[in-house]
Amino acid sequence: RAHRGRGDLWVVGAQNAGKSSLISAMKKLAGTSGKGEPTVAPVPGTTLGLLNVPGLPLGPKHRAFDTPGVPHAYQLTSLLGLDEIKAVLPSKRLKGRTFRLGAGSTLLLGGLARVDVLDAPSSSIYLTVFVSHNVNLHMGKTEGVEERLQRHAGVALSPPYSPERFQELPQWEAREVPVQGTGWEKSTKDIAIAGLGWIAVGVSGRADFRIWTYPGVAITSHDALIGDYAEQFERPGFSSLLPKTAAKGGPGQKVGVAALGPG
């Protein structure tokens, strides 16, 4: 309503930022669904050119346009193949997986990234991982993680989907990320890996992390988007949201949420 009389509407953004999904939601709200729907797909490049989108109540002589996604080299998906991109981009509502771990522990996000806890103000902190359900996770000690990664990357730790493909992709580089949290009852800060997802951090005080992923992939921190922990915490070992037959090593076991606070 506020837009009426102000000119045409152009929807512009990065690849797979949800531009076409936003237009579809606007049309549904306006009651014009099914008329000139934009293409929504979990792969980049679906919108190939400028598209005139009918059915939005913008007023007389005003038009709406869907535009191709702007590619960003800092997104992890810019390095992946089609099958890997389809796996990494969420196709359903994200489900956070919460881990309780301390300094000297590591989370592996498939064969795509690694999160080392370097220092924490207590014996344990809370990390909630928001990535596609197709990305298998593993929690364990930092000691021995290189051997663990070489043994499982491309198999139990996927995507990618073969050890050979894992070796083909660029070698990871490390970046250190400090986080200053404000409480134990919920996550107050996020560490985002562009094109993959984010890790919400529940801590009171400063925690230091080392994030490993491909060169050039942006790693940022900001206030938490979702503060809630999962109802049940993950235990050490593999964590998968896929059917058992689809994840070697099986889904991680769960543990009920205990009283929250410094470990």
Short mmCIF file of N, CA and C in Angstrom, two decimals, residues 75-207:
data_model
loop_
_atom_site.label_atom_id
_atom_site.label_comp_id
_atom_site.label_asym_id
_atom_site.label_seq_id
_atom_site.Cartn_x
_atom_site.Cartn_y
_atom_site.Cartn_z
N GLN A 75 30.44 -16.42 -1.64
CA GLN A 75 29.54 -17.47 -1.19
C GLN A 75 30.16 -18.84 -1.45
N LEU A 76 30.06 -19.72 -0.48
CA LEU A 76 30.62 -21.07 -0.61
C LEU A 76 30.06 -21.79 -1.83
N THR A 77 28.79 -21.54 -2.14
CA THR A 77 28.15 -22.24 -3.25
C THR A 77 28.80 -21.92 -4.60
N SER A 78 29.54 -20.81 -4.68
CA SER A 78 30.19 -20.47 -5.95
C SER A 78 31.26 -21.47 -6.34
N LEU A 79 31.68 -22.31 -5.39
CA LEU A 79 32.74 -23.30 -5.64
C LEU A 79 32.19 -24.70 -5.89
N LEU A 80 30.89 -24.89 -5.72
CA LEU A 80 30.31 -26.22 -5.71
C LEU A 80 29.66 -26.58 -7.04
N GLY A 81 29.49 -27.88 -7.26
CA GLY A 81 28.76 -28.38 -8.41
C GLY A 81 27.27 -28.37 -8.15
N LEU A 82 26.49 -28.70 -9.18
CA LEU A 82 25.04 -28.60 -9.11
C LEU A 82 24.46 -29.47 -8.00
N ASP A 83 24.87 -30.74 -7.91
CA ASP A 83 24.33 -31.63 -6.88
C ASP A 83 24.67 -31.13 -5.49
N GLU A 84 25.88 -30.58 -5.34
CA GLU A 84 26.30 -30.07 -4.03
C GLU A 84 25.52 -28.81 -3.66
N ILE A 85 25.27 -27.95 -4.64
CA ILE A 85 24.49 -26.74 -4.38
C ILE A 85 23.07 -27.12 -3.95
N LYS A 86 22.47 -28.06 -4.64
CA LYS A 86 21.11 -28.49 -4.30
C LYS A 86 21.05 -29.05 -2.88
N ALA A 87 22.14 -29.68 -2.43
CA ALA A 87 22.17 -30.23 -1.08
C ALA A 87 22.38 -29.15 -0.04
N VAL A 88 23.19 -28.15 -0.35
CA VAL A 88 23.56 -27.12 0.62
C VAL A 88 22.45 -26.10 0.81
N LEU A 89 21.74 -25.76 -0.27
CA LEU A 89 20.66 -24.78 -0.15
C LEU A 89 19.43 -25.44 0.48
N PRO A 90 18.89 -24.88 1.55
CA PRO A 90 17.76 -25.52 2.26
C PRO A 90 16.54 -25.67 1.35
N SER A 91 15.95 -26.85 1.40
CA SER A 91 14.71 -27.10 0.66
C SER A 91 13.52 -27.25 1.61
N LYS A 92 13.78 -27.12 2.91
CA LYS A 92 12.72 -27.15 3.91
C LYS A 92 13.14 -26.26 5.07
N ARG A 93 12.26 -26.07 6.01
CA ARG A 93 12.55 -25.20 7.15
C ARG A 93 13.78 -25.70 7.90
N LEU A 94 14.69 -24.77 8.22
CA LEU A 94 15.91 -25.15 8.92
C LEU A 94 15.59 -25.63 10.34
N LYS A 95 16.30 -26.68 10.75
CA LYS A 95 16.17 -27.21 12.10
C LYS A 95 17.52 -27.11 12.78
N GLY A 96 17.61 -26.28 13.82
CA GLY A 96 18.87 -26.11 14.53
C GLY A 96 19.27 -27.35 15.30
N ARG A 97 20.56 -27.66 15.27
CA ARG A 97 21.12 -28.77 16.05
C ARG A 97 22.08 -28.18 17.07
N THR A 98 21.79 -28.39 18.36
CA THR A 98 22.55 -27.77 19.43
C THR A 98 23.56 -28.74 20.03
N PHE A 99 24.78 -28.23 20.20
CA PHE A 99 25.89 -29.00 20.76
C PHE A 99 26.41 -28.27 22.00
N ARG A 100 26.77 -29.03 23.01
CA ARG A 100 27.44 -28.48 24.19
C ARG A 100 28.89 -28.96 24.14
N LEU A 101 29.81 -28.03 24.03
CA LEU A 101 31.21 -28.41 23.86
C LEU A 101 32.11 -27.32 24.42
N GLY A 102 33.37 -27.69 24.65
CA GLY A 102 34.30 -26.76 25.28
C GLY A 102 35.54 -26.54 24.43
N ALA A 103 36.48 -25.80 24.99
CA ALA A 103 37.74 -25.54 24.30
C ALA A 103 38.43 -26.86 23.99
N GLY A 104 39.02 -26.94 22.80
CA GLY A 104 39.64 -28.19 22.37
C GLY A 104 38.69 -29.11 21.65
N SER A 105 37.48 -28.61 21.34
CA SER A 105 36.48 -29.40 20.61
C SER A 105 36.28 -28.82 19.21
N THR A 106 35.76 -29.67 18.32
CA THR A 106 35.59 -29.26 16.92
C THR A 106 34.27 -29.78 16.38
N LEU A 107 33.61 -28.92 15.60
CA LEU A 107 32.43 -29.31 14.82
C LEU A 107 32.82 -29.36 13.36
N LEU A 108 32.49 -30.46 12.69
CA LEU A 108 32.67 -30.57 11.25
C LEU A 108 31.31 -30.43 10.58
N LEU A 109 31.22 -29.53 9.62
CA LEU A 109 29.98 -29.29 8.87
C LEU A 109 30.13 -29.96 7.51
N GLY A 110 29.73 -31.24 7.45
CA GLY A 110 29.97 -32.03 6.27
C GLY A 110 31.45 -32.01 5.95
N GLY A 111 31.76 -32.03 4.65
CA GLY A 111 33.14 -31.85 4.22
C GLY A 111 33.36 -30.45 3.69
N LEU A 112 32.61 -29.47 4.28
CA LEU A 112 32.61 -28.11 3.75
C LEU A 112 33.22 -27.08 4.69
N ALA A 113 33.20 -27.33 5.98
CA ALA A 113 33.71 -26.35 6.94
C ALA A 113 33.97 -27.02 8.28
N ARG A 114 34.74 -26.32 9.09
CA ARG A 114 35.15 -26.83 10.40
C ARG A 114 35.16 -25.68 11.39
N VAL A 115 34.68 -25.94 12.61
CA VAL A 115 34.63 -24.94 13.67
C VAL A 115 35.39 -25.47 14.87
N ASP A 116 36.52 -24.83 15.20
CA ASP A 116 37.30 -25.20 16.38
C ASP A 116 36.99 -24.22 17.51
N VAL A 117 36.75 -24.73 18.71
CA VAL A 117 36.61 -23.87 19.89
C VAL A 117 37.99 -23.72 20.52
N LEU A 118 38.53 -22.52 20.46
CA LEU A 118 39.88 -22.27 20.97
C LEU A 118 39.88 -21.93 22.45
N ASP A 119 38.93 -21.10 22.86
CA ASP A 119 38.89 -20.65 24.25
C ASP A 119 37.47 -20.29 24.60
N ALA A 120 37.11 -20.47 25.87
CA ALA A 120 35.76 -20.18 26.34
C ALA A 120 35.83 -19.79 27.81
N PRO A 121 34.84 -19.02 28.31
CA PRO A 121 34.88 -18.57 29.70
C PRO A 121 34.49 -19.64 30.71
N SER A 122 34.10 -20.81 30.24
CA SER A 122 33.75 -21.91 31.14
C SER A 122 34.12 -23.22 30.46
N SER A 123 33.82 -24.32 31.09
CA SER A 123 34.22 -25.62 30.54
C SER A 123 33.42 -26.00 29.31
N SER A 124 32.26 -25.35 29.08
CA SER A 124 31.49 -25.65 27.87
C SER A 124 30.62 -24.47 27.49
N ILE A 125 30.31 -24.40 26.20
CA ILE A 125 29.41 -23.40 25.64
C ILE A 125 28.41 -24.12 24.75
N TYR A 126 27.45 -23.36 24.19
CA TYR A 126 26.40 -23.96 23.38
C TYR A 126 26.48 -23.43 21.95
N LEU A 127 26.56 -24.34 21.00
CA LEU A 127 26.57 -23.98 19.59
C LEU A 127 25.38 -24.65 18.91
N THR A 128 24.58 -23.86 18.22
CA THR A 128 23.43 -24.37 17.48
C THR A 128 23.67 -24.13 16.00
N VAL A 129 23.73 -25.20 15.23
CA VAL A 129 24.09 -25.13 13.81
C VAL A 129 22.83 -25.10 12.96
N PHE A 130 22.75 -24.09 12.09
CA PHE A 130 21.64 -23.95 11.16
C PHE A 130 22.18 -24.10 9.74
N VAL A 131 22.07 -25.30 9.21
CA VAL A 131 22.45 -25.60 7.83
C VAL A 131 21.40 -26.52 7.24
N SER A 132 21.48 -26.77 5.95
CA SER A 132 20.55 -27.68 5.29
C SER A 132 20.54 -29.04 5.97
N HIS A 133 19.38 -29.69 5.96
CA HIS A 133 19.27 -31.02 6.56
C HIS A 133 20.13 -32.05 5.82
N ASN A 134 20.59 -31.71 4.61
CA ASN A 134 21.45 -32.63 3.86
C ASN A 134 22.90 -32.61 4.32
N VAL A 135 23.26 -31.66 5.16
CA VAL A 135 24.65 -31.53 5.62
C VAL A 135 24.81 -32.29 6.93
N ASN A 136 25.61 -33.35 6.90
CA ASN A 136 25.88 -34.13 8.11
C ASN A 136 26.93 -33.42 8.96
N LEU A 137 26.80 -33.55 10.27
CA LEU A 137 27.70 -32.88 11.21
C LEU A 137 28.44 -33.92 12.06
N HIS A 138 29.55 -33.48 12.67
CA HIS A 138 30.28 -34.34 13.60
C HIS A 138 30.88 -33.48 14.69
N MET A 139 30.71 -33.90 15.95
CA MET A 139 31.33 -33.24 17.09
C MET A 139 32.35 -34.17 17.72
N GLY A 140 33.54 -33.63 17.98
CA GLY A 140 34.59 -34.43 18.62
C GLY A 140 35.71 -33.53 19.08
N LYS A 141 36.78 -34.14 19.55
CA LYS A 141 37.94 -33.38 19.99
C LYS A 141 38.70 -32.83 18.78
N THR A 142 39.33 -31.67 18.98
CA THR A 142 40.15 -31.10 17.91
C THR A 142 41.34 -32.01 17.63
N GLU A 143 41.89 -32.60 18.67
CA GLU A 143 42.98 -33.55 18.48
C GLU A 143 42.52 -34.72 17.63
N GLY A 144 43.21 -34.99 16.56
CA GLY A 144 42.85 -36.09 15.67
C GLY A 144 41.84 -35.73 14.60
N VAL A 145 41.43 -34.44 14.51
CA VAL A 145 40.37 -34.08 13.56
C VAL A 145 40.83 -34.23 12.11
N GLU A 146 42.11 -33.99 11.84
CA GLU A 146 42.58 -34.12 10.46
C GLU A 146 42.43 -35.56 9.96
N GLU A 147 42.81 -36.50 10.79
CA GLU A 147 42.66 -37.91 10.43
C GLU A 147 41.18 -38.27 10.26
N ARG A 148 40.35 -37.76 11.16
CA ARG A 148 38.92 -38.02 11.11
C ARG A 148 38.32 -37.47 9.81
N LEU A 149 38.76 -36.29 9.45
CA LEU A 149 38.25 -35.65 8.25
C LEU A 149 38.65 -36.43 7.00
N GLN A 150 39.90 -36.83 6.93
CA GLN A 150 40.36 -37.58 5.76
C GLN A 150 39.66 -38.92 5.64
N ARG A 151 39.29 -39.50 6.76
CA ARG A 151 38.65 -40.82 6.74
C ARG A 151 37.18 -40.74 6.33
N HIS A 152 36.51 -39.65 6.69
CA HIS A 152 35.06 -39.60 6.51
C HIS A 152 34.57 -38.58 5.49
N ALA A 153 35.42 -37.62 5.08
CA ALA A 153 34.96 -36.59 4.15
C ALA A 153 34.54 -37.21 2.82
N GLY A 154 33.38 -36.82 2.34
CA GLY A 154 32.85 -37.37 1.10
C GLY A 154 32.05 -38.63 1.29
N VAL A 155 32.01 -39.14 2.52
CA VAL A 155 31.22 -40.35 2.82
C VAL A 155 30.24 -39.99 3.95
N ALA A 156 30.64 -40.24 5.21
CA ALA A 156 29.77 -39.87 6.32
C ALA A 156 29.68 -38.36 6.48
N LEU A 157 30.76 -37.66 6.14
CA LEU A 157 30.76 -36.20 6.18
C LEU A 157 30.49 -35.68 4.77
N SER A 158 29.24 -35.40 4.50
CA SER A 158 28.84 -34.95 3.16
C SER A 158 27.84 -33.82 3.28
N PRO A 159 27.69 -33.04 2.18
CA PRO A 159 28.48 -33.02 0.96
C PRO A 159 29.90 -32.52 1.21
N PRO A 160 30.81 -32.71 0.21
CA PRO A 160 30.67 -33.36 -1.10
C PRO A 160 30.41 -34.86 -0.96
N TYR A 161 30.24 -35.52 -2.09
CA TYR A 161 29.74 -36.89 -2.06
C TYR A 161 30.74 -37.96 -2.46
N SER A 162 32.00 -37.66 -2.45
CA SER A 162 33.02 -38.68 -2.63
C SER A 162 34.35 -38.14 -2.09
N PRO A 163 35.23 -39.02 -1.62
CA PRO A 163 36.55 -38.57 -1.16
C PRO A 163 37.32 -37.88 -2.27
N GLU A 164 37.14 -38.35 -3.50
CA GLU A 164 37.85 -37.75 -4.64
C GLU A 164 37.39 -36.30 -4.85
N ARG A 165 36.10 -36.07 -4.74
CA ARG A 165 35.58 -34.72 -4.90
C ARG A 165 36.06 -33.81 -3.77
N PHE A 166 36.14 -34.33 -2.56
CA PHE A 166 36.65 -33.54 -1.44
C PHE A 166 38.08 -33.09 -1.71
N GLN A 167 38.90 -33.97 -2.29
CA GLN A 167 40.28 -33.62 -2.60
C GLN A 167 40.38 -32.63 -3.76
N GLU A 168 39.41 -32.66 -4.68
CA GLU A 168 39.43 -31.75 -5.82
C GLU A 168 39.17 -30.30 -5.41
N LEU A 169 38.34 -30.11 -4.40
CA LEU A 169 37.97 -28.75 -3.98
C LEU A 169 39.16 -28.06 -3.32
N PRO A 170 39.18 -26.72 -3.29
CA PRO A 170 40.32 -26.01 -2.71
C PRO A 170 40.57 -26.40 -1.25
N GLN A 171 41.82 -26.33 -0.85
CA GLN A 171 42.19 -26.62 0.53
C GLN A 171 41.66 -25.53 1.45
N TRP A 172 41.14 -25.93 2.61
CA TRP A 172 40.59 -24.95 3.55
C TRP A 172 41.67 -24.02 4.08
N GLU A 173 41.24 -22.82 4.46
CA GLU A 173 42.10 -21.91 5.20
C GLU A 173 41.40 -21.53 6.49
N ALA A 174 42.20 -21.15 7.50
CA ALA A 174 41.65 -20.86 8.82
C ALA A 174 41.55 -19.36 9.06
N ARG A 175 40.47 -18.97 9.74
CA ARG A 175 40.31 -17.60 10.19
C ARG A 175 39.80 -17.61 11.62
N GLU A 176 40.36 -16.76 12.46
CA GLU A 176 39.96 -16.72 13.86
C GLU A 176 38.85 -15.69 14.06
N VAL A 177 37.84 -16.09 14.83
CA VAL A 177 36.66 -15.25 15.05
C VAL A 177 36.37 -15.18 16.54
N PRO A 178 36.51 -14.01 17.16
CA PRO A 178 36.11 -13.86 18.56
C PRO A 178 34.63 -13.50 18.65
N VAL A 179 33.96 -13.99 19.69
CA VAL A 179 32.54 -13.70 19.91
C VAL A 179 32.35 -13.29 21.36
N GLN A 180 31.61 -12.23 21.58
CA GLN A 180 31.29 -11.76 22.94
C GLN A 180 29.81 -11.97 23.18
N GLY A 181 29.46 -13.03 23.92
CA GLY A 181 28.07 -13.33 24.21
C GLY A 181 27.60 -12.68 25.49
N THR A 182 26.28 -12.66 25.69
CA THR A 182 25.72 -11.95 26.85
C THR A 182 24.86 -12.84 27.74
N GLY A 183 24.85 -14.15 27.53
CA GLY A 183 24.04 -14.98 28.41
C GLY A 183 24.09 -16.45 28.03
N TRP A 184 23.67 -17.29 28.98
CA TRP A 184 23.66 -18.74 28.78
C TRP A 184 22.31 -19.28 28.36
N GLU A 185 21.24 -18.54 28.61
CA GLU A 185 19.89 -19.07 28.42
C GLU A 185 19.49 -19.17 26.95
N LYS A 186 20.19 -18.46 26.09
CA LYS A 186 19.89 -18.51 24.66
C LYS A 186 21.11 -18.05 23.88
N SER A 187 21.10 -18.29 22.59
CA SER A 187 22.17 -17.79 21.72
C SER A 187 22.00 -16.29 21.54
N THR A 188 23.13 -15.57 21.64
CA THR A 188 23.07 -14.12 21.46
C THR A 188 23.94 -13.64 20.29
N LYS A 189 24.79 -14.50 19.75
CA LYS A 189 25.63 -14.14 18.62
C LYS A 189 25.62 -15.26 17.59
N ASP A 190 25.82 -14.89 16.32
CA ASP A 190 25.93 -15.86 15.22
C ASP A 190 27.27 -15.71 14.54
N ILE A 191 27.80 -16.84 14.06
CA ILE A 191 28.92 -16.85 13.12
C ILE A 191 28.37 -17.41 11.82
N ALA A 192 28.40 -16.59 10.77
CA ALA A 192 27.81 -16.98 9.48
C ALA A 192 28.89 -17.35 8.48
N ILE A 193 28.68 -18.44 7.75
CA ILE A 193 29.55 -18.86 6.66
C ILE A 193 28.74 -18.68 5.38
N ALA A 194 29.12 -17.70 4.57
CA ALA A 194 28.30 -17.30 3.43
C ALA A 194 28.04 -18.46 2.48
N GLY A 195 26.78 -18.70 2.18
CA GLY A 195 26.40 -19.75 1.26
C GLY A 195 26.20 -21.11 1.90
N LEU A 196 26.48 -21.23 3.22
CA LEU A 196 26.32 -22.52 3.91
C LEU A 196 25.30 -22.42 5.02
N GLY A 197 25.42 -21.44 5.91
CA GLY A 197 24.52 -21.32 7.05
C GLY A 197 25.19 -20.56 8.16
N TRP A 198 24.74 -20.80 9.39
CA TRP A 198 25.34 -20.09 10.51
C TRP A 198 25.34 -20.94 11.77
N ILE A 199 26.21 -20.53 12.72
CA ILE A 199 26.35 -21.19 14.01
C ILE A 199 25.98 -20.18 15.08
N ALA A 200 24.91 -20.44 15.81
CA ALA A 200 24.49 -19.56 16.89
C ALA A 200 25.25 -19.94 18.15
N VAL A 201 25.72 -18.92 18.89
CA VAL A 201 26.59 -19.13 20.04
C VAL A 201 25.88 -18.69 21.31
N GLY A 202 25.78 -19.61 22.27
CA GLY A 202 25.26 -19.31 23.59
C GLY A 202 26.39 -19.29 24.59
N VAL A 203 26.76 -18.10 25.07
CA VAL A 203 27.87 -17.96 26.00
C VAL A 203 27.75 -16.62 26.71
N SER A 204 28.20 -16.57 27.94
CA SER A 204 28.30 -15.31 28.67
C SER A 204 29.77 -14.97 28.79
N GLY A 205 30.20 -14.00 28.02
CA GLY A 205 31.62 -13.65 27.98
C GLY A 205 32.18 -13.88 26.59
N ARG A 206 33.51 -13.91 26.52
CA ARG A 206 34.18 -14.05 25.23
C ARG A 206 34.53 -15.51 24.95
N ALA A 207 34.28 -15.92 23.71
CA ALA A 207 34.71 -17.23 23.22
C ALA A 207 35.46 -17.00 21.91
#
